[in-house]
Amino acid sequence: MSSPSQTILGSRKKYMATSTPTAPSMETLVSLAKRRGFVFQSSEIYGGLAGFWDYGPYGTEMAKNIRDAWWKHFVYQYPNIVGLDSTIIQNPKLWKASGHVDTFVDPMVDCKFCQHRFRADHLTDFETKNLTEYDTALTKVKCPHCGKTGGFTQTKQFNMMFKTYVGPVTTEDNVAYLRPETAGGIFAQFQNVLETSRQRIPFGIAQIGKAFRNEITPGDFIFRVRELEQMELEYFVSPDVGHTEHQAWIKVCQNWLLSIGLPKDKLKLYEHGPDERAHYAAASVDIQYEYPMGFKELYGVAYRTDYDLTVQSKGSGKDLSYFDEPTKSRFMPHVIEPSVGVGRLLLALMHAAYREEDVDGEKRVVLKFSPEIAPVKVAILPLSKNEKLAPIARGIFDQLAGSYRVEYDETQSIGRRYRRQDEIGTPLCVTIDFDTLEDKAVTIRHRDTMKQIRVAITDLPEQIDKLIKAF
Ligand code: GAP
C-alpha cells in the first residue's frame, strides 16, 4: 500500500486531458438539479411562483461552498477588506437618494394580440435610454409568444423594486422597499465601518445577502430570478486611481472564477456602452459565461465613482467625505464594485462541470466540481447493511465528518451508489466490504479516474486529505 494517492492520480492526469465537457442543455441541467436535489421550484406543490427557486440539500451545500470560497478569497486574503451584514429593508430615503426609486427601471412592452409582457431590450437586442428608439424598432419585431408582428404597446419604464409596508398601517407614508442590491447598506454604513475597523483608504466592505428584483421576465432557470443572492464588494479608493483599480479588480475576479473551476474559453469580457450602464456607473464590465442560451452576464465589475457616497451625503445630510491624513486632503472616495450572484455562479459551475461519458457501454453522468465547490466531499459506502460492516462505516463517518461534508449511504447496489455520487460530483467514495473485517482496510474510489485503491483505515484521513488537495 505504498503511496496510493499517486497511483490514483497518475492516471488521472492522462484521463483529464481526454475528458471534454459535454455542454449540457438547460433542460438537462434543470432535470439533474431537480432529480438530485440541487434546485426545486419554490412552493412547487402550489405550482411554483415565477422567478423564485429553492435550493435542495445539495444546492444548499454548494451555495454555501460558493459563499465560503468567495469570502475566503475576497475578505480573508485582504487585510483591508472587512465584512458587513446589513438589513434587507432599509430606510426608504436611502433608495430615493441612490436613484433607485426613480431610475431602477427596465423598458417594458405588452403584445396587444396575446397580452404577453416582454422587456423591450430583450426583443430588440440593444439598450437605449430613449424609449422611442424601442418603439420604432419594435414595429418590425415578431412577438416571440404568438408570432404576430407590429402589436407591441408603447414602451414604458417599469420599476423593479418590490414595495412593502413597515408597521400595521398600509399607507404611502409607510412604504419601504426590499433592497434591489446589497450595496445600499454598505454605503449607508460606510462611516461606521471605517471608524470601527480603523481602515484607511484604499479599503473594502464585503457583503453577501439576498436582493429582490421584480424582473419583468424572469427565466432561464436560476439565471434571472426575482429573489437572488449577491456577493458584493465595495472597494473605496482615492479618485486618481479609480480606473486603474477598476481594471485590476476585473482581473482578480476573472482569476477567481478560473480557480473555482470555470474554463477560460467559456468566459469573456463585455464592456457596457454609455446607454447600457446602470445609472450609478461611469464604466462597467461584465464577465460573461457561456450558458446554454449564449454568453450572458455572470459577474459585474462597475466603477461607481463617488456617485454613491455623494448622493447618500446629500440624502442623509451627513458628510461622508474622507480625510486623508498623509496628504491632509478631504475627498469623496470613489468605488469599484465587483458583484456576482450566487445562483448565476452555481448554474455556471454546474454547466462547466457536467460530463456524459461512456463507461463499458453505459452512460455515466458526472459533475467534475473542484472539491472546494462539490456539495459532498466523501461518500461512505458500506457494501451492504450487514451488522458487522455498519459500526466500522459509522466510525469512519465520525472520523471524517469533523473535516469534510461526508455522506453515509448504505442502500442500493454499490454501482448505483457510485453513479449517484458521480451525478452530484462527490470527489471520493470510501467502500467498506467484507475484506475490511480481515485486513482493516477500505477502498477509495476516485470520481474522475474511477480507479480504486486499498487503504488501511488508520491511513484513511491522511490519504483523503492528500487526494482532495490533489484534485
Ligand atoms: N450592486 C451592483 C448590481 O447589483 P447588477 O449587475 O445589477 O449590479 C450584479 O447585479 C450581479 O447580480 C449580476 O452580475 C448577477 O450575477 C446577479 N444578478 C443580478 N440580477 C439578477 C437576477 N435577476 N437573477 C439572478 N442574478 C442576478
Coordinates of C-alpha atoms and ligand atoms in Angstrom, one line a residue:
M1 CA 0.0 0.0 0.0
S2 CA 2.8 2.4 -0.8
S3 CA 1.8 5.9 -1.9
P4 CA -1.8 5.0 -3.1
S5 CA -2.7 8.6 -3.9
Q6 CA -0.1 8.6 -6.6
T7 CA -1.5 5.5 -8.2
I8 CA -4.9 7.1 -8.5
L9 CA -3.6 10.5 -9.7
G10 CA -1.0 9.3 -12.1
S11 CA -3.7 8.0 -14.4
R12 CA -6.0 11.0 -13.7
K13 CA -3.8 13.5 -15.5
K14 CA -3.9 11.4 -18.7
Y15 CA -7.6 10.9 -18.3
M16 CA -8.4 14.6 -17.8
A17 CA -6.6 15.5 -21.0
T18 CA -9.1 13.4 -22.9
S19 CA -12.2 14.3 -20.9
T20 CA -14.1 17.1 -22.6
P21 CA -17.1 19.0 -21.2
T22 CA -20.4 17.9 -22.6
A23 CA -22.1 21.4 -22.8
P24 CA -25.5 20.3 -21.4
S25 CA -28.7 22.0 -22.5
M26 CA -30.7 24.0 -19.9
E27 CA -33.3 21.2 -19.8
T28 CA -30.6 18.7 -18.9
L29 CA -29.4 20.9 -16.0
V30 CA -32.9 21.6 -14.8
S31 CA -33.7 17.9 -14.8
L32 CA -30.5 16.9 -13.0
A33 CA -30.9 19.8 -10.4
K34 CA -34.4 18.6 -9.6
R35 CA -33.6 14.8 -9.7
R36 CA -30.6 15.1 -7.4
G37 CA -31.9 17.7 -5.0
F38 CA -29.9 20.8 -6.1
V39 CA -32.8 23.2 -7.0
F40 CA -36.6 23.0 -6.8
Q41 CA -39.3 25.3 -7.9
S42 CA -40.3 27.4 -4.9
S43 CA -43.7 26.4 -3.4
E44 CA -43.8 23.7 -6.1
I45 CA -46.8 21.9 -4.5
Y46 CA -48.9 25.0 -5.4
G47 CA -47.5 25.2 -9.0
G48 CA -44.5 27.3 -8.1
L49 CA -44.0 31.1 -8.5
A50 CA -42.3 32.6 -11.5
G51 CA -38.8 33.8 -10.6
F52 CA -38.4 32.0 -7.3
W53 CA -36.4 28.9 -6.6
D54 CA -35.5 26.9 -3.6
Y55 CA -32.1 25.1 -3.0
G56 CA -32.4 21.5 -2.0
P57 CA -29.9 19.6 0.2
Y58 CA -27.0 19.6 -2.4
G59 CA -27.8 23.0 -3.8
T60 CA -27.7 24.4 -0.3
E61 CA -24.3 22.8 0.4
M62 CA -23.0 24.0 -3.0
A63 CA -24.2 27.6 -2.5
K64 CA -22.6 27.6 1.0
N65 CA -19.3 26.4 -0.6
I66 CA -19.6 29.2 -3.2
R67 CA -20.2 31.8 -0.5
D68 CA -17.3 30.4 1.7
A69 CA -14.9 30.3 -1.3
W70 CA -15.8 33.9 -2.2
W71 CA -15.5 35.1 1.4
K72 CA -12.1 33.4 1.8
H73 CA -10.8 34.9 -1.4
F74 CA -12.2 38.4 -1.2
V75 CA -12.2 39.1 2.5
Y76 CA -9.7 36.8 4.3
Q77 CA -6.9 37.3 1.8
Y78 CA -7.0 41.1 2.1
P79 CA -6.1 42.8 5.4
N80 CA -8.0 45.9 4.2
I81 CA -11.4 44.2 3.4
V82 CA -14.0 43.7 6.1
G83 CA -17.5 42.3 6.2
L84 CA -20.9 43.7 6.8
D85 CA -24.4 42.2 7.2
S86 CA -27.0 44.9 6.7
T87 CA -30.8 44.6 6.6
I88 CA -32.9 43.8 3.6
I89 CA -35.3 46.6 4.4
Q90 CA -33.7 50.0 4.9
N91 CA -35.0 53.5 5.4
P92 CA -36.7 54.2 2.0
K93 CA -34.9 57.5 1.8
L94 CA -31.7 55.5 1.1
W95 CA -33.3 54.2 -2.2
K96 CA -34.6 57.6 -3.1
A97 CA -31.1 59.1 -2.7
S98 CA -29.4 56.3 -4.6
G99 CA -31.7 56.9 -7.6
H100 CA -33.3 53.5 -7.5
V101 CA -36.8 54.8 -6.8
D102 CA -36.7 56.9 -9.9
T103 CA -34.3 55.1 -12.2
F104 CA -34.0 51.4 -11.3
V105 CA -36.2 50.5 -14.3
D106 CA -36.4 48.2 -17.3
P107 CA -38.2 49.0 -20.5
M108 CA -41.5 47.1 -20.8
V109 CA -44.0 46.3 -23.6
D110 CA -47.0 44.1 -23.9
C111 CA -48.1 42.3 -27.1
K112 CA -51.6 43.6 -27.9
F113 CA -52.5 40.3 -29.5
C114 CA -51.6 37.8 -26.8
Q115 CA -51.1 40.1 -23.8
H116 CA -47.7 38.7 -23.1
R117 CA -45.3 41.0 -21.4
F118 CA -41.6 41.5 -22.5
R119 CA -38.5 43.6 -21.9
A120 CA -38.1 45.8 -24.9
D121 CA -34.3 45.5 -24.8
H122 CA -34.6 41.7 -24.9
L123 CA -36.8 41.9 -28.1
T124 CA -34.6 44.4 -29.9
D125 CA -31.2 43.2 -28.7
F126 CA -30.0 46.8 -27.9
E127 CA -30.3 49.0 -24.9
T128 CA -31.1 52.7 -25.0
K129 CA -32.4 55.3 -22.6
N130 CA -34.5 56.8 -25.5
L131 CA -37.8 54.8 -25.4
T132 CA -39.0 55.9 -28.9
E133 CA -36.0 54.0 -30.3
Y134 CA -37.5 50.8 -29.0
D135 CA -41.0 51.8 -30.3
T136 CA -39.6 52.3 -33.8
A137 CA -37.6 49.0 -33.8
L138 CA -40.5 47.0 -32.4
T139 CA -42.8 47.7 -35.3
K140 CA -40.7 45.2 -37.2
V141 CA -40.4 42.6 -34.4
K142 CA -42.4 39.4 -34.2
C143 CA -43.9 38.5 -30.8
P144 CA -41.9 35.5 -29.5
H145 CA -45.1 34.1 -28.0
C146 CA -47.8 34.5 -30.7
G147 CA -45.7 35.2 -33.7
K148 CA -47.6 38.3 -34.8
T149 CA -45.7 41.4 -35.9
G150 CA -46.3 45.1 -35.0
G151 CA -48.6 44.6 -32.0
F152 CA -46.5 46.0 -29.2
T153 CA -47.7 48.7 -26.8
Q154 CA -45.6 51.8 -26.3
T155 CA -42.5 51.2 -24.2
K156 CA -42.9 52.1 -20.6
Q157 CA -40.4 52.2 -17.8
F158 CA -41.1 49.6 -15.1
N159 CA -39.5 50.0 -11.6
M160 CA -38.2 46.7 -10.4
M161 CA -38.2 47.3 -6.7
F162 CA -40.5 45.3 -4.5
K163 CA -42.6 47.5 -2.3
T164 CA -43.9 46.6 1.2
Y165 CA -45.2 48.5 4.2
V166 CA -43.5 48.8 7.6
G167 CA -45.8 48.6 10.5
P168 CA -49.5 48.0 10.6
V169 CA -50.6 51.0 8.6
T170 CA -50.6 50.4 4.8
T171 CA -50.3 54.0 3.6
E172 CA -47.8 55.6 1.2
D173 CA -46.1 57.1 4.3
N174 CA -45.1 53.6 5.4
V175 CA -43.8 52.3 2.1
A176 CA -40.4 50.6 2.2
Y177 CA -38.5 48.5 -0.4
L178 CA -36.8 45.1 -0.4
R179 CA -33.3 46.0 -1.3
P180 CA -32.6 45.6 -5.1
E181 CA -28.8 45.3 -4.4
T182 CA -26.9 44.7 -1.2
A183 CA -24.6 47.6 -1.9
G184 CA -27.0 50.3 -0.5
G185 CA -26.5 49.0 3.1
I186 CA -22.7 49.3 2.6
F187 CA -22.8 52.9 1.6
A188 CA -25.1 53.8 4.4
Q189 CA -22.7 52.2 6.9
F190 CA -19.6 53.4 5.3
Q191 CA -18.6 55.8 8.1
N192 CA -19.4 53.3 11.0
V193 CA -17.3 50.6 9.3
L194 CA -14.5 53.0 8.5
E195 CA -14.3 54.2 12.1
T196 CA -14.8 50.9 13.9
S197 CA -12.4 48.8 11.7
R198 CA -9.8 51.6 11.7
Q199 CA -9.2 51.2 8.0
R200 CA -7.7 53.8 5.7
I201 CA -8.4 54.2 2.0
P202 CA -8.0 52.0 0.0
F203 CA -10.2 49.6 1.8
G204 CA -13.3 47.4 1.0
I205 CA -16.5 46.3 2.6
A206 CA -17.9 42.9 1.5
Q207 CA -21.4 41.7 1.9
I208 CA -23.3 38.5 0.9
G209 CA -27.1 38.6 1.1
K210 CA -30.4 38.5 -0.6
A211 CA -31.6 41.1 -3.0
F212 CA -35.0 41.4 -4.7
R213 CA -36.0 42.5 -8.2
N214 CA -39.4 42.3 -9.7
E215 CA -38.0 41.2 -13.1
I216 CA -40.4 41.7 -16.0
T217 CA -39.4 38.4 -17.5
P218 CA -37.7 36.0 -15.1
G219 CA -36.4 32.9 -16.7
D220 CA -33.6 30.7 -17.9
F221 CA -34.0 28.6 -14.7
I222 CA -32.0 30.3 -11.9
F223 CA -30.3 32.7 -14.2
R224 CA -32.8 35.5 -13.9
V225 CA -34.8 35.4 -10.7
R226 CA -36.8 37.8 -8.5
E227 CA -35.2 36.8 -5.2
L228 CA -31.5 36.5 -5.6
E229 CA -28.4 36.4 -3.5
Q230 CA -25.4 38.7 -4.3
M231 CA -21.8 38.6 -3.2
E232 CA -20.7 42.2 -3.4
L233 CA -17.6 44.2 -2.6
E234 CA -17.5 47.9 -2.5
Y235 CA -13.8 48.9 -2.7
F236 CA -13.2 52.6 -1.7
V237 CA -10.2 54.3 -3.4
S238 CA -8.9 57.8 -4.0
P239 CA -10.3 59.4 -7.2
D240 CA -6.9 59.4 -9.1
V241 CA -6.7 55.5 -9.1
G242 CA -10.3 54.7 -9.9
H243 CA -9.8 53.5 -13.5
T244 CA -6.6 51.5 -12.7
E245 CA -8.3 49.8 -9.7
H246 CA -11.3 49.0 -11.9
Q247 CA -9.1 47.2 -14.4
A248 CA -7.2 45.4 -11.6
W249 CA -10.4 44.1 -10.0
I250 CA -11.7 42.7 -13.3
K251 CA -8.5 40.6 -13.4
V252 CA -8.9 39.5 -9.8
C253 CA -12.5 38.4 -10.4
Q254 CA -11.6 36.5 -13.6
N255 CA -8.8 34.7 -11.9
W256 CA -11.0 33.7 -9.0
L257 CA -13.6 32.3 -11.4
L258 CA -10.9 30.2 -13.1
S259 CA -9.6 29.0 -9.7
I260 CA -13.0 27.6 -8.7
G261 CA -13.5 25.6 -11.9
L262 CA -14.8 27.7 -14.8
P263 CA -12.9 27.2 -18.0
K264 CA -11.1 30.1 -19.7
D265 CA -12.8 29.6 -23.1
K266 CA -16.3 29.9 -21.5
L267 CA -15.6 33.4 -20.1
K268 CA -15.3 36.7 -21.9
L269 CA -15.4 40.4 -21.1
Y270 CA -18.1 42.7 -22.2
E271 CA -17.8 46.5 -21.8
H272 CA -21.1 48.3 -21.4
G273 CA -21.8 51.3 -23.7
P274 CA -23.0 54.6 -22.1
D275 CA -26.6 53.6 -22.8
E276 CA -26.3 50.2 -21.1
R277 CA -24.7 51.2 -17.8
A278 CA -26.6 51.4 -14.6
H279 CA -27.4 54.9 -13.5
Y280 CA -24.6 55.0 -11.0
A281 CA -21.7 53.6 -13.2
A282 CA -19.1 55.5 -15.1
A283 CA -17.7 52.3 -16.5
S284 CA -18.9 48.8 -16.3
V285 CA -17.5 45.5 -17.5
D286 CA -19.4 42.2 -17.3
I287 CA -17.5 38.9 -17.0
Q288 CA -19.8 36.8 -19.2
Y289 CA -20.1 33.0 -19.1
E290 CA -21.3 30.9 -22.0
Y291 CA -24.5 29.5 -20.6
P292 CA -26.7 27.2 -22.7
M293 CA -28.5 30.4 -24.0
G294 CA -25.2 32.0 -25.0
F295 CA -22.7 34.4 -23.4
K296 CA -24.5 36.3 -20.5
E297 CA -23.5 38.4 -17.5
L298 CA -22.2 36.4 -14.7
Y299 CA -20.1 38.9 -12.7
G300 CA -20.5 42.7 -13.0
V301 CA -17.5 44.9 -12.2
A302 CA -18.6 48.5 -12.1
Y303 CA -16.8 51.8 -11.5
R304 CA -19.3 53.7 -9.4
T305 CA -17.1 56.8 -9.0
D306 CA -18.1 59.0 -6.0
Y307 CA -21.7 58.7 -7.0
D308 CA -23.0 56.7 -4.0
L309 CA -21.3 58.5 -1.2
T310 CA -22.1 61.9 -2.7
V311 CA -25.9 61.1 -3.1
Q312 CA -26.1 59.5 0.3
S313 CA -24.4 62.5 1.9
K314 CA -26.9 64.8 0.2
G315 CA -29.8 62.5 1.1
S316 CA -29.0 62.0 4.7
G317 CA -27.4 65.4 5.5
K318 CA -24.3 63.5 6.9
D319 CA -20.9 64.3 5.4
L320 CA -19.5 61.0 4.2
S321 CA -16.3 62.5 2.7
Y322 CA -12.9 61.1 3.8
F323 CA -10.0 63.0 5.4
D324 CA -6.7 61.6 4.1
E325 CA -4.1 62.2 6.8
P326 CA -0.9 61.8 4.8
T327 CA -2.0 64.3 2.1
K328 CA -4.1 66.4 4.6
S329 CA -6.8 66.5 1.9
R330 CA -10.5 65.7 2.1
F331 CA -12.3 64.0 -0.8
M332 CA -15.3 61.8 -1.6
P333 CA -13.9 58.2 -2.1
H334 CA -14.5 56.5 -5.4
V335 CA -15.9 53.0 -5.5
I336 CA -15.1 49.9 -7.5
E337 CA -17.8 47.3 -7.2
P338 CA -17.4 43.6 -8.2
S339 CA -20.8 41.9 -7.8
V340 CA -21.8 38.3 -8.6
G341 CA -25.0 36.4 -8.0
V342 CA -24.7 33.1 -6.1
G343 CA -27.3 31.4 -8.3
R344 CA -25.8 32.5 -11.6
L345 CA -22.4 31.2 -10.4
L346 CA -23.9 27.9 -9.2
L347 CA -25.6 27.5 -12.7
A348 CA -22.3 28.2 -14.5
L349 CA -20.3 25.8 -12.3
M350 CA -22.9 23.0 -12.8
H351 CA -22.8 23.7 -16.6
A352 CA -19.0 23.7 -16.7
A353 CA -18.7 20.5 -14.6
Y354 CA -21.2 18.4 -16.5
R355 CA -19.9 15.4 -18.4
E356 CA -21.6 12.5 -20.1
E357 CA -19.2 9.5 -20.5
D358 CA -19.4 6.1 -22.0
V359 CA -18.3 3.5 -19.4
D360 CA -18.4 0.0 -20.8
G361 CA -21.4 0.8 -23.0
E362 CA -23.3 2.6 -20.3
K363 CA -23.8 6.4 -19.9
R364 CA -22.2 7.9 -16.8
V365 CA -23.2 11.4 -15.9
V366 CA -20.6 13.1 -13.7
L367 CA -20.2 16.6 -12.3
K368 CA -16.5 17.3 -12.1
F369 CA -16.6 20.0 -9.5
S370 CA -13.5 21.1 -7.7
P371 CA -13.6 19.6 -4.2
E372 CA -14.0 23.2 -2.7
I373 CA -17.3 23.5 -4.6
A374 CA -18.6 19.9 -4.5
P375 CA -21.6 19.6 -2.2
V376 CA -20.3 16.3 -0.7
K377 CA -16.5 15.6 -0.4
V378 CA -16.5 12.0 0.6
A379 CA -19.2 9.3 0.5
I380 CA -19.0 6.4 3.0
L381 CA -20.5 3.3 1.4
P382 CA -20.7 0.1 3.4
L383 CA -21.1 -2.7 0.8
S384 CA -24.3 -3.9 2.5
K385 CA -26.4 -3.2 5.5
N386 CA -24.5 -6.1 7.3
E387 CA -24.4 -5.5 11.1
K388 CA -20.6 -6.1 11.1
L389 CA -19.8 -3.5 8.5
A390 CA -22.1 -0.8 9.8
P391 CA -20.1 0.1 13.0
I392 CA -16.9 0.3 11.0
A393 CA -18.5 2.5 8.4
R394 CA -20.1 4.7 11.2
G395 CA -16.7 5.0 12.8
I396 CA -15.1 6.2 9.6
F397 CA -18.0 8.6 9.1
D398 CA -17.5 10.1 12.6
Q399 CA -13.7 10.3 12.0
L400 CA -14.1 12.3 8.7
A401 CA -17.2 14.3 9.4
G402 CA -15.2 16.8 11.5
S403 CA -13.2 17.8 8.5
Y404 CA -15.4 17.3 5.5
R405 CA -19.1 17.2 4.4
V406 CA -19.4 13.4 4.4
E407 CA -22.4 11.4 3.2
Y408 CA -23.4 8.0 4.5
D409 CA -25.3 5.7 2.1
E410 CA -25.9 2.0 2.6
T411 CA -28.9 1.4 0.2
Q412 CA -28.9 0.0 -3.4
S413 CA -26.1 -1.7 -5.3
I414 CA -22.6 -0.3 -5.0
G415 CA -22.6 0.5 -8.7
R416 CA -25.8 2.6 -8.4
R417 CA -24.4 4.4 -5.4
Y418 CA -21.2 5.3 -7.3
R419 CA -23.3 6.7 -10.2
R420 CA -25.4 8.7 -7.7
Q421 CA -22.3 10.2 -6.2
D422 CA -20.9 10.9 -9.6
E423 CA -24.0 12.8 -10.5
I424 CA -23.7 15.1 -7.5
G425 CA -19.9 15.5 -8.1
T426 CA -18.6 13.7 -4.9
P427 CA -14.8 13.5 -5.4
L428 CA -14.1 10.4 -3.3
C429 CA -16.1 7.3 -2.3
V430 CA -14.9 5.0 0.5
T431 CA -16.3 1.5 0.4
I432 CA -16.2 -0.8 3.4
D433 CA -16.5 -4.5 2.3
F434 CA -16.2 -7.9 3.9
D435 CA -12.4 -8.0 3.4
T436 CA -12.3 -4.9 5.7
L437 CA -13.2 -7.3 8.6
E438 CA -9.9 -9.1 7.9
D439 CA -7.5 -6.6 6.6
K440 CA -8.8 -3.4 8.4
A441 CA -8.5 -1.6 5.0
V442 CA -11.1 0.1 2.8
T443 CA -11.3 1.1 -0.9
I444 CA -11.2 4.7 -2.1
R445 CA -12.7 5.3 -5.5
H446 CA -11.7 8.4 -7.4
R447 CA -14.5 10.2 -9.2
D448 CA -12.6 11.3 -12.3
T449 CA -10.5 8.2 -13.0
M450 CA -12.9 5.7 -11.4
K451 CA -9.7 4.0 -10.2
Q452 CA -9.8 2.3 -6.8
I453 CA -7.1 1.9 -4.2
R454 CA -7.0 -0.1 -1.0
V455 CA -6.0 1.9 2.1
A456 CA -5.6 1.0 5.7
I457 CA -8.3 2.5 7.9
T458 CA -5.6 4.1 10.1
D459 CA -4.2 5.9 7.0
L460 CA -7.5 7.0 5.7
P461 CA -7.7 10.6 6.9
E462 CA -4.2 11.3 5.6
Q463 CA -4.9 9.7 2.2
I464 CA -8.3 11.5 1.8
D465 CA -6.6 14.8 2.7
K466 CA -3.9 14.2 0.1
L467 CA -6.3 13.2 -2.6
I468 CA -8.7 16.1 -2.0
K469 CA -5.8 18.5 -2.2
A470 CA -4.5 17.0 -5.5
F471 CA -7.8 17.3 -7.4
Ligands
GAP1 N1 -24.7 46.3 -7.0 C1 -24.5 46.1 -8.4 C2 -25.5 45.3 -9.0 O1 -26.5 44.9 -8.4 P1 -26.1 44.1 -11.2 O2 -25.2 43.9 -12.5 O3 -27.4 44.5 -11.4 O4 -25.2 45.0 -10.3 C3 -24.9 42.1 -10.0 O5 -26.1 42.7 -10.4 C4 -24.9 40.6 -10.2 O6 -26.0 40.1 -9.5 C5 -25.0 40.2 -11.6 O7 -23.8 40.1 -12.3 C6 -25.7 38.8 -11.5 O8 -24.7 37.8 -11.2 C7 -26.5 39.0 -10.3 N2 -27.9 39.3 -10.7 C8 -28.5 40.5 -11.0 N3 -29.8 40.4 -11.3 C9 -30.1 39.1 -11.2 C10 -31.3 38.3 -11.3 N4 -32.4 38.9 -11.6 N5 -31.2 37.0 -11.1 C11 -30.1 36.4 -10.8 N6 -28.9 37.0 -10.6 C12 -28.9 38.4 -10.8

